[in-house]
mmCIF file of C-alpha atoms and ligand atoms in Angstrom:
data_model
loop_
_atom_site.group_PDB
_atom_site.id
_atom_site.type_symbol
_atom_site.label_atom_id
_atom_site.label_comp_id
_atom_site.label_asym_id
_atom_site.label_seq_id
_atom_site.Cartn_x
_atom_site.Cartn_y
_atom_site.Cartn_z
ATOM 1 C CA MET C 1 0.000 0.000 0.000
ATOM 2 C CA ILE C 2 2.744 2.450 1.056
ATOM 3 C CA PHE C 3 4.650 1.529 -2.099
ATOM 4 C CA LYS C 4 1.565 2.313 -4.206
ATOM 5 C CA ILE C 5 1.214 5.736 -2.549
ATOM 6 C CA PHE C 6 4.904 6.366 -3.186
ATOM 7 C CA ILE C 7 4.529 5.528 -6.909
ATOM 8 C CA PHE C 8 1.442 7.773 -7.067
ATOM 9 C CA LEU C 9 3.360 10.673 -5.486
ATOM 10 C CA VAL C 10 6.289 10.204 -7.858
ATOM 11 C CA ILE C 11 3.930 10.370 -10.844
ATOM 12 C CA VAL C 12 2.126 13.469 -9.523
ATOM 13 C CA LEU C 13 5.374 15.255 -8.641
ATOM 14 C CA SER C 14 7.088 14.450 -11.931
ATOM 15 C CA SER C 15 4.111 15.739 -13.903
ATOM 16 C CA GLU C 16 4.181 18.937 -11.826
ATOM 17 C CA LEU C 17 7.899 19.354 -12.444
ATOM 18 C CA LYS C 18 7.608 18.640 -16.153
ATOM 19 C CA SER C 19 7.668 22.332 -17.013
ATOM 20 C CA GLU C 20 10.572 22.366 -19.436
ATOM 21 C CA ILE C 21 9.604 23.734 -22.836
ATOM 22 C CA VAL C 22 11.195 22.128 -25.896
ATOM 23 C CA VAL C 23 11.275 24.151 -29.104
ATOM 24 C CA ASP C 24 13.066 24.518 -32.454
ATOM 25 C CA PRO C 25 15.369 27.526 -32.985
ATOM 26 C CA GLY C 26 13.550 30.532 -34.469
ATOM 27 C CA GLU C 27 10.118 29.700 -33.061
ATOM 28 C CA MET C 28 7.845 31.501 -30.594
ATOM 29 C CA ILE C 29 7.348 30.209 -27.051
ATOM 30 C CA ALA C 30 4.233 30.811 -24.944
ATOM 31 C CA ILE C 31 4.818 31.039 -21.184
ATOM 32 C CA LYS C 32 1.815 31.297 -18.843
ATOM 33 C CA THR C 33 2.239 34.535 -16.889
ATOM 34 C CA SER C 34 0.611 32.837 -13.862
ATOM 35 C CA SER C 35 3.537 30.386 -13.728
ATOM 36 C CA CYS C 36 6.089 33.168 -14.133
ATOM 37 C CA PRO C 37 4.870 36.366 -12.369
ATOM 38 C CA ASP C 38 8.161 38.259 -12.858
ATOM 39 C CA ILE C 39 7.706 38.122 -16.619
ATOM 40 C CA LYS C 40 4.932 40.744 -16.335
ATOM 41 C CA ASN C 41 7.628 43.368 -15.704
ATOM 42 C CA LYS C 42 9.640 42.434 -18.784
ATOM 43 C CA GLN C 43 9.382 43.994 -22.229
ATOM 44 C CA VAL C 44 7.861 40.983 -23.967
ATOM 45 C CA PHE C 45 4.815 40.331 -26.152
ATOM 46 C CA PHE C 46 1.708 39.545 -24.071
ATOM 47 C CA TYR C 47 -1.203 37.587 -25.472
ATOM 48 C CA THR C 48 -4.428 36.142 -24.095
ATOM 49 C CA PHE C 49 -5.594 32.844 -25.569
ATOM 50 C CA ASN C 50 -8.672 30.960 -24.295
ATOM 51 C CA LYS C 51 -8.771 33.401 -21.332
ATOM 52 C CA ILE C 52 -5.223 32.480 -20.263
ATOM 53 C CA ASP C 53 -2.515 35.180 -20.270
ATOM 54 C CA TYR C 54 0.792 34.333 -21.901
ATOM 55 C CA ALA C 55 4.133 35.997 -22.501
ATOM 56 C CA ILE C 56 5.362 35.191 -26.002
ATOM 57 C CA VAL C 57 9.148 35.025 -26.278
ATOM 58 C CA PRO C 58 11.516 34.018 -29.081
ATOM 59 C CA SER C 59 13.720 30.960 -29.292
ATOM 60 C CA PRO C 60 16.790 32.644 -30.816
ATOM 61 C CA PHE C 61 18.432 30.986 -33.820
ATOM 62 C CA THR C 62 21.792 31.372 -32.059
ATOM 63 C CA LYS C 63 20.548 29.181 -29.180
ATOM 64 C CA ASN C 64 20.471 26.095 -31.456
ATOM 65 C CA SER C 65 20.914 23.017 -29.159
ATOM 66 C CA LYS C 66 21.275 25.228 -26.047
ATOM 67 C CA LEU C 67 19.239 25.784 -22.893
ATOM 68 C CA ILE C 68 17.599 29.174 -22.186
ATOM 69 C CA ASN C 69 17.421 30.056 -18.507
ATOM 70 C CA THR C 70 16.264 33.671 -18.871
ATOM 71 C CA TYR C 71 12.731 32.924 -17.668
ATOM 72 C CA CYS C 72 11.412 30.930 -14.720
ATOM 73 C CA VAL C 73 10.662 28.032 -17.075
ATOM 74 C CA PRO C 74 13.701 26.327 -18.628
ATOM 75 C CA ILE C 75 13.570 26.263 -22.423
ATOM 76 C CA LYS C 76 15.437 23.579 -24.317
ATOM 77 C CA VAL C 77 16.187 24.591 -27.895
ATOM 78 C CA ASN C 78 16.430 21.614 -30.245
ATOM 79 C CA LYS C 79 19.488 20.998 -32.386
ATOM 80 C CA LYS C 80 18.316 21.656 -35.892
ATOM 81 C CA ASN C 81 20.057 21.799 -39.238
ATOM 82 C CA TYR C 82 18.171 23.987 -41.698
ATOM 83 C CA GLY C 83 20.401 23.128 -44.643
ATOM 84 C CA GLU C 84 22.232 25.502 -46.931
ATOM 85 C CA SER C 85 21.495 27.812 -49.810
ATOM 86 C CA ARG C 86 23.972 28.848 -52.495
ATOM 87 C CA ILE C 87 23.321 31.898 -54.601
ATOM 88 C CA THR C 88 25.284 33.680 -57.280
ATOM 89 C CA ILE C 89 25.327 37.464 -57.435
ATOM 90 C CA LEU C 90 26.705 38.489 -60.833
ATOM 91 C CA ASP C 91 27.236 42.128 -59.811
ATOM 92 C CA VAL C 92 30.380 41.583 -57.703
ATOM 93 C CA SER C 93 30.306 45.228 -56.523
ATOM 94 C CA LYS C 94 27.351 44.115 -54.348
ATOM 95 C CA VAL C 95 29.391 41.293 -52.794
ATOM 96 C CA ASN C 96 32.820 42.901 -52.354
ATOM 97 C CA LEU C 97 31.816 46.436 -51.386
ATOM 98 C CA SER C 98 33.707 49.621 -52.254
ATOM 99 C CA GLU C 99 34.574 51.843 -49.285
ATOM 100 C CA GLU C 100 31.717 54.205 -50.171
ATOM 101 C CA ASP C 101 29.151 51.405 -50.462
ATOM 102 C CA GLY C 102 30.492 49.827 -47.277
ATOM 103 C CA GLN C 103 29.917 53.078 -45.369
ATOM 104 C CA ARG C 104 26.442 53.430 -46.850
ATOM 105 C CA ALA C 105 25.515 49.839 -45.940
ATOM 106 C CA TYR C 106 26.829 50.348 -42.395
ATOM 107 C CA LYS C 107 24.821 53.566 -41.863
ATOM 108 C CA GLU C 108 21.696 51.839 -43.147
ATOM 109 C CA SER C 109 22.239 48.840 -40.881
ATOM 110 C CA GLN C 110 22.407 51.208 -37.876
ATOM 111 C CA LEU C 111 19.188 52.935 -38.963
ATOM 112 C CA ILE C 112 17.449 49.565 -39.285
ATOM 113 C CA LYS C 113 18.819 48.384 -35.934
ATOM 114 C CA ASN C 114 17.399 51.476 -34.185
ATOM 115 C CA SER C 115 13.944 50.795 -35.614
ATOM 116 C CA LEU C 116 14.079 47.130 -34.662
ATOM 117 C CA ASN C 117 14.831 47.918 -31.026
ATOM 118 C CA LYS C 118 11.454 49.635 -30.569
ATOM 119 C CA TYR C 119 9.068 48.362 -27.929
ATOM 120 C CA SER C 120 5.778 50.208 -28.374
ATOM 121 C CA THR C 121 2.638 49.523 -26.409
ATOM 122 C CA ASP C 122 0.165 51.655 -28.396
ATOM 123 C CA ILE C 123 -0.241 49.002 -31.111
ATOM 124 C CA LYS C 124 -1.289 45.411 -30.592
ATOM 125 C CA SER C 125 -1.671 43.070 -33.538
ATOM 126 C CA SER C 126 -2.845 39.509 -33.725
ATOM 127 C CA LEU C 127 -0.149 36.876 -33.487
ATOM 128 C CA LYS C 128 -1.676 34.998 -36.394
ATOM 129 C CA PHE C 129 -0.304 36.505 -39.583
ATOM 130 C CA ILE C 130 -1.596 36.043 -43.108
ATOM 131 C CA ASN C 131 0.645 35.457 -46.112
ATOM 132 C CA PRO C 132 2.015 38.861 -47.270
ATOM 133 C CA VAL C 133 2.342 37.825 -50.900
ATOM 134 C CA ASP C 134 0.937 35.239 -53.262
ATOM 135 C CA GLY C 135 4.027 33.426 -54.578
ATOM 136 C CA ILE C 136 6.382 30.476 -54.234
ATOM 137 C CA ILE C 137 8.764 30.035 -51.293
ATOM 138 C CA SER C 138 12.229 30.274 -52.814
ATOM 139 C CA SER C 139 14.387 30.227 -49.668
ATOM 140 C CA ARG C 140 13.390 29.138 -46.180
ATOM 141 C CA TYR C 141 14.454 30.375 -42.762
ATOM 142 C CA GLY C 142 17.715 29.250 -41.194
ATOM 143 C CA LYS C 143 19.684 28.166 -44.239
ATOM 144 C CA GLN C 144 23.427 28.695 -44.159
ATOM 145 C CA ARG C 145 24.075 31.146 -46.982
ATOM 146 C CA TYR C 146 26.895 31.025 -49.507
ATOM 147 C CA ILE C 147 27.160 33.960 -51.886
ATOM 148 C CA ASN C 148 29.457 33.246 -54.852
ATOM 149 C CA ASP C 149 30.831 30.360 -52.729
ATOM 150 C CA GLN C 150 31.710 32.645 -49.791
ATOM 151 C CA PRO C 151 30.059 31.660 -46.466
ATOM 152 C CA ARG C 152 27.762 34.430 -45.143
ATOM 153 C CA SER C 153 25.317 34.852 -42.242
ATOM 154 C CA PRO C 154 22.423 32.374 -42.144
ATOM 155 C CA HIS C 155 19.266 33.404 -44.007
ATOM 156 C CA LEU C 156 16.945 34.305 -41.121
ATOM 157 C CA ALA C 157 13.983 35.335 -43.282
ATOM 158 C CA LEU C 158 11.538 33.851 -45.747
ATOM 159 C CA ASP C 159 11.939 34.506 -49.476
ATOM 160 C CA ILE C 160 8.765 34.412 -51.534
ATOM 161 C CA ALA C 161 9.283 34.636 -55.299
ATOM 162 C CA ALA C 162 6.533 36.276 -57.344
ATOM 163 C CA PRO C 163 6.345 38.226 -60.603
ATOM 164 C CA GLU C 164 7.469 41.864 -60.481
ATOM 165 C CA GLY C 165 4.489 44.015 -59.463
ATOM 166 C CA THR C 166 2.646 41.368 -57.379
ATOM 167 C CA ARG C 167 0.843 43.034 -54.459
ATOM 168 C CA ILE C 168 2.335 42.768 -50.967
ATOM 169 C CA ILE C 169 -0.080 43.138 -48.045
ATOM 170 C CA ALA C 170 0.366 43.757 -44.327
ATOM 171 C CA PRO C 171 0.201 40.274 -42.741
ATOM 172 C CA ALA C 172 -1.023 41.819 -39.476
ATOM 173 C CA ALA C 173 -2.061 45.250 -38.213
ATOM 174 C CA GLY C 174 0.876 47.576 -37.695
ATOM 175 C CA LYS C 175 2.495 50.975 -37.957
ATOM 176 C CA VAL C 176 5.065 51.962 -40.615
ATOM 177 C CA ILE C 177 8.221 52.934 -38.690
ATOM 178 C CA LEU C 178 10.881 52.982 -41.444
ATOM 179 C CA ILE C 179 10.906 53.404 -45.228
ATOM 180 C CA GLY C 180 14.005 53.717 -47.376
ATOM 181 C CA ASP C 181 15.973 52.759 -50.467
ATOM 182 C CA PHE C 182 18.803 50.672 -49.035
ATOM 183 C CA PHE C 183 21.960 49.140 -50.487
ATOM 184 C CA TYR C 184 21.151 45.496 -49.694
ATOM 185 C CA SER C 185 17.393 45.626 -49.158
ATOM 186 C CA GLY C 186 16.389 47.983 -51.988
ATOM 187 C CA ASN C 187 12.986 49.574 -51.386
ATOM 188 C CA TYR C 188 12.412 48.546 -47.823
ATOM 189 C CA LEU C 189 9.971 49.112 -44.984
ATOM 190 C CA ILE C 190 9.449 48.075 -41.392
ATOM 191 C CA LEU C 191 6.088 47.475 -39.703
ATOM 192 C CA ASP C 192 5.762 47.668 -35.934
ATOM 193 C CA HIS C 193 3.078 45.293 -34.634
ATOM 194 C CA GLY C 194 3.614 46.346 -31.027
ATOM 195 C CA PHE C 195 5.199 44.799 -27.907
ATOM 196 C CA GLY C 196 8.439 43.956 -29.747
ATOM 197 C CA LEU C 197 6.823 42.170 -32.696
ATOM 198 C CA ILE C 198 8.178 43.742 -35.892
ATOM 199 C CA SER C 199 8.356 42.726 -39.572
ATOM 200 C CA SER C 200 10.311 43.979 -42.589
ATOM 201 C CA TYR C 201 9.898 43.834 -46.383
ATOM 202 C CA SER C 202 12.780 44.071 -48.869
ATOM 203 C CA HIS C 203 13.412 44.452 -52.605
ATOM 204 C CA MET C 204 10.045 46.057 -53.464
ATOM 205 C CA SER C 205 9.483 47.753 -56.827
ATOM 206 C CA LYS C 206 7.009 50.184 -55.241
ATOM 207 C CA VAL C 207 6.050 51.244 -51.726
ATOM 208 C CA HIS C 208 2.397 52.192 -51.240
ATOM 209 C CA VAL C 209 2.483 53.465 -47.648
ATOM 210 C CA GLN C 210 4.019 56.384 -45.772
ATOM 211 C CA MET C 211 5.912 56.818 -42.525
ATOM 212 C CA ASN C 212 3.704 56.538 -39.415
ATOM 213 C CA ASP C 213 0.736 55.062 -41.338
ATOM 214 C CA TYR C 214 -1.397 52.738 -39.234
ATOM 215 C CA LEU C 215 -2.328 49.677 -41.292
ATOM 216 C CA SER C 216 -4.918 46.965 -40.908
ATOM 217 C CA GLN C 217 -4.241 43.331 -41.704
ATOM 218 C CA GLY C 218 -4.538 42.929 -45.508
ATOM 219 C CA ASP C 219 -3.757 46.554 -46.487
ATOM 220 C CA VAL C 220 -1.511 46.828 -49.558
ATOM 221 C CA ILE C 221 1.983 48.010 -48.563
ATOM 222 C CA GLY C 222 3.883 47.676 -51.852
ATOM 223 C CA LYS C 223 4.753 45.553 -54.883
ATOM 224 C CA VAL C 224 7.267 42.767 -55.431
ATOM 225 C CA GLY C 225 10.460 43.893 -57.147
ATOM 226 C CA SER C 226 14.156 43.233 -57.531
ATOM 227 C CA THR C 227 15.711 46.345 -55.975
ATOM 228 C CA GLY C 228 18.862 46.031 -53.821
ATOM 229 C CA ARG C 229 20.980 42.868 -53.872
ATOM 230 C CA VAL C 230 18.881 40.115 -55.467
ATOM 231 C CA THR C 231 18.961 37.275 -57.968
ATOM 232 C CA GLY C 232 15.400 37.944 -59.171
ATOM 233 C CA PRO C 233 12.050 39.441 -58.095
ATOM 234 C CA HIS C 234 10.982 38.241 -54.649
ATOM 235 C CA LEU C 235 9.941 39.427 -51.214
ATOM 236 C CA HIS C 236 12.540 38.937 -48.482
ATOM 237 C CA TRP C 237 10.331 38.889 -45.397
ATOM 238 C CA SER C 238 11.744 39.055 -41.865
ATOM 239 C CA VAL C 239 9.891 38.871 -38.567
ATOM 240 C CA TYR C 240 11.445 39.967 -35.276
ATOM 241 C CA LEU C 241 10.304 39.209 -31.743
ATOM 242 C CA GLY C 242 12.183 40.762 -28.834
ATOM 243 C CA GLY C 243 14.996 41.703 -31.241
ATOM 244 C CA GLU C 244 15.411 38.112 -32.525
ATOM 245 C CA ARG C 245 14.668 37.071 -36.084
ATOM 246 C CA ILE C 246 12.105 34.300 -35.922
ATOM 247 C CA ASN C 247 10.752 31.949 -38.605
ATOM 248 C CA PRO C 248 8.069 33.860 -40.587
ATOM 249 C CA GLU C 249 6.710 30.624 -42.053
ATOM 250 C CA SER C 250 5.561 29.471 -38.592
ATOM 251 C CA LEU C 251 3.357 32.560 -38.232
ATOM 252 C CA ILE C 252 1.369 31.720 -41.350
ATOM 253 C CA ALA C 253 1.143 27.969 -40.653
ATOM 254 C CA GLU C 254 -2.372 26.452 -40.505
ATOM 255 C CA ASN C 255 -1.820 24.983 -37.029
ATOM 256 C CA PHE C 256 -0.136 28.105 -35.604
ATOM 257 C CA PHE C 257 -2.285 28.495 -32.447
ATOM 258 C CA GLU C 258 -2.462 24.746 -31.721
ATOM 259 C CA LYS C 259 1.307 24.486 -31.904
ATOM 260 C CA LEU C 260 2.038 27.608 -29.853
ATOM 261 C CA PHE C 261 -0.487 26.979 -27.060
ATOM 262 C CA GLN C 262 -0.222 23.146 -26.969
HETATM 263 ZN ZN1 LIG T 301 15.970 36.476 -48.480
#
């Protein structure tokens, strides 16, 4: 009898302790705020699903096969190999930059970085995005990039190829916080979805919005193009959460909510 009670207690306790979250790099993680009260004071994305409050945090790509101990719940990031992608850029001046272009690209990267560090609380979009463009996925998130056989940073975005001029829409409500014509990204814009959730759109032929515009999900923001450093017309779409580039494809997946709040 005592042995049976002991086994029962072990089962109950182990199920209580089984709080570790296991996730792939580049995904979102939902942590119940009730199980982690301190998280309410952090600058994270908060979301209520089925009347339960969650903090939504990123699983950084750089934490591949590592453990995250930042929150009160340990997060184990799976080891995952996303494969590689090799592209050829014929215009070598866009691969081996002149001093002038190098300075320009650096200034632009600082401008982009400043916009990406925003944490605004006046906007709140849905977490469930819709596809920003009707096209074919030409390069997925996480691939190790080689440009003209030189190893480069991993591709932490989703490339969607579509004919020049195809409409691009806002995948979620947001505010336009940066527009520019940039060395690498061409015609580029950033949407702030609030609480550290941000997305960016590169290589557009046309931009149809203005700085500080508030957009609804589905509003046209621009057209697919091949401006900046590209091999052909496509949208290079990045999504950031808490300053980390996450996998945009997960946000438009059919089972998004089931997977996030499992
Ligand atoms: Zn890309």
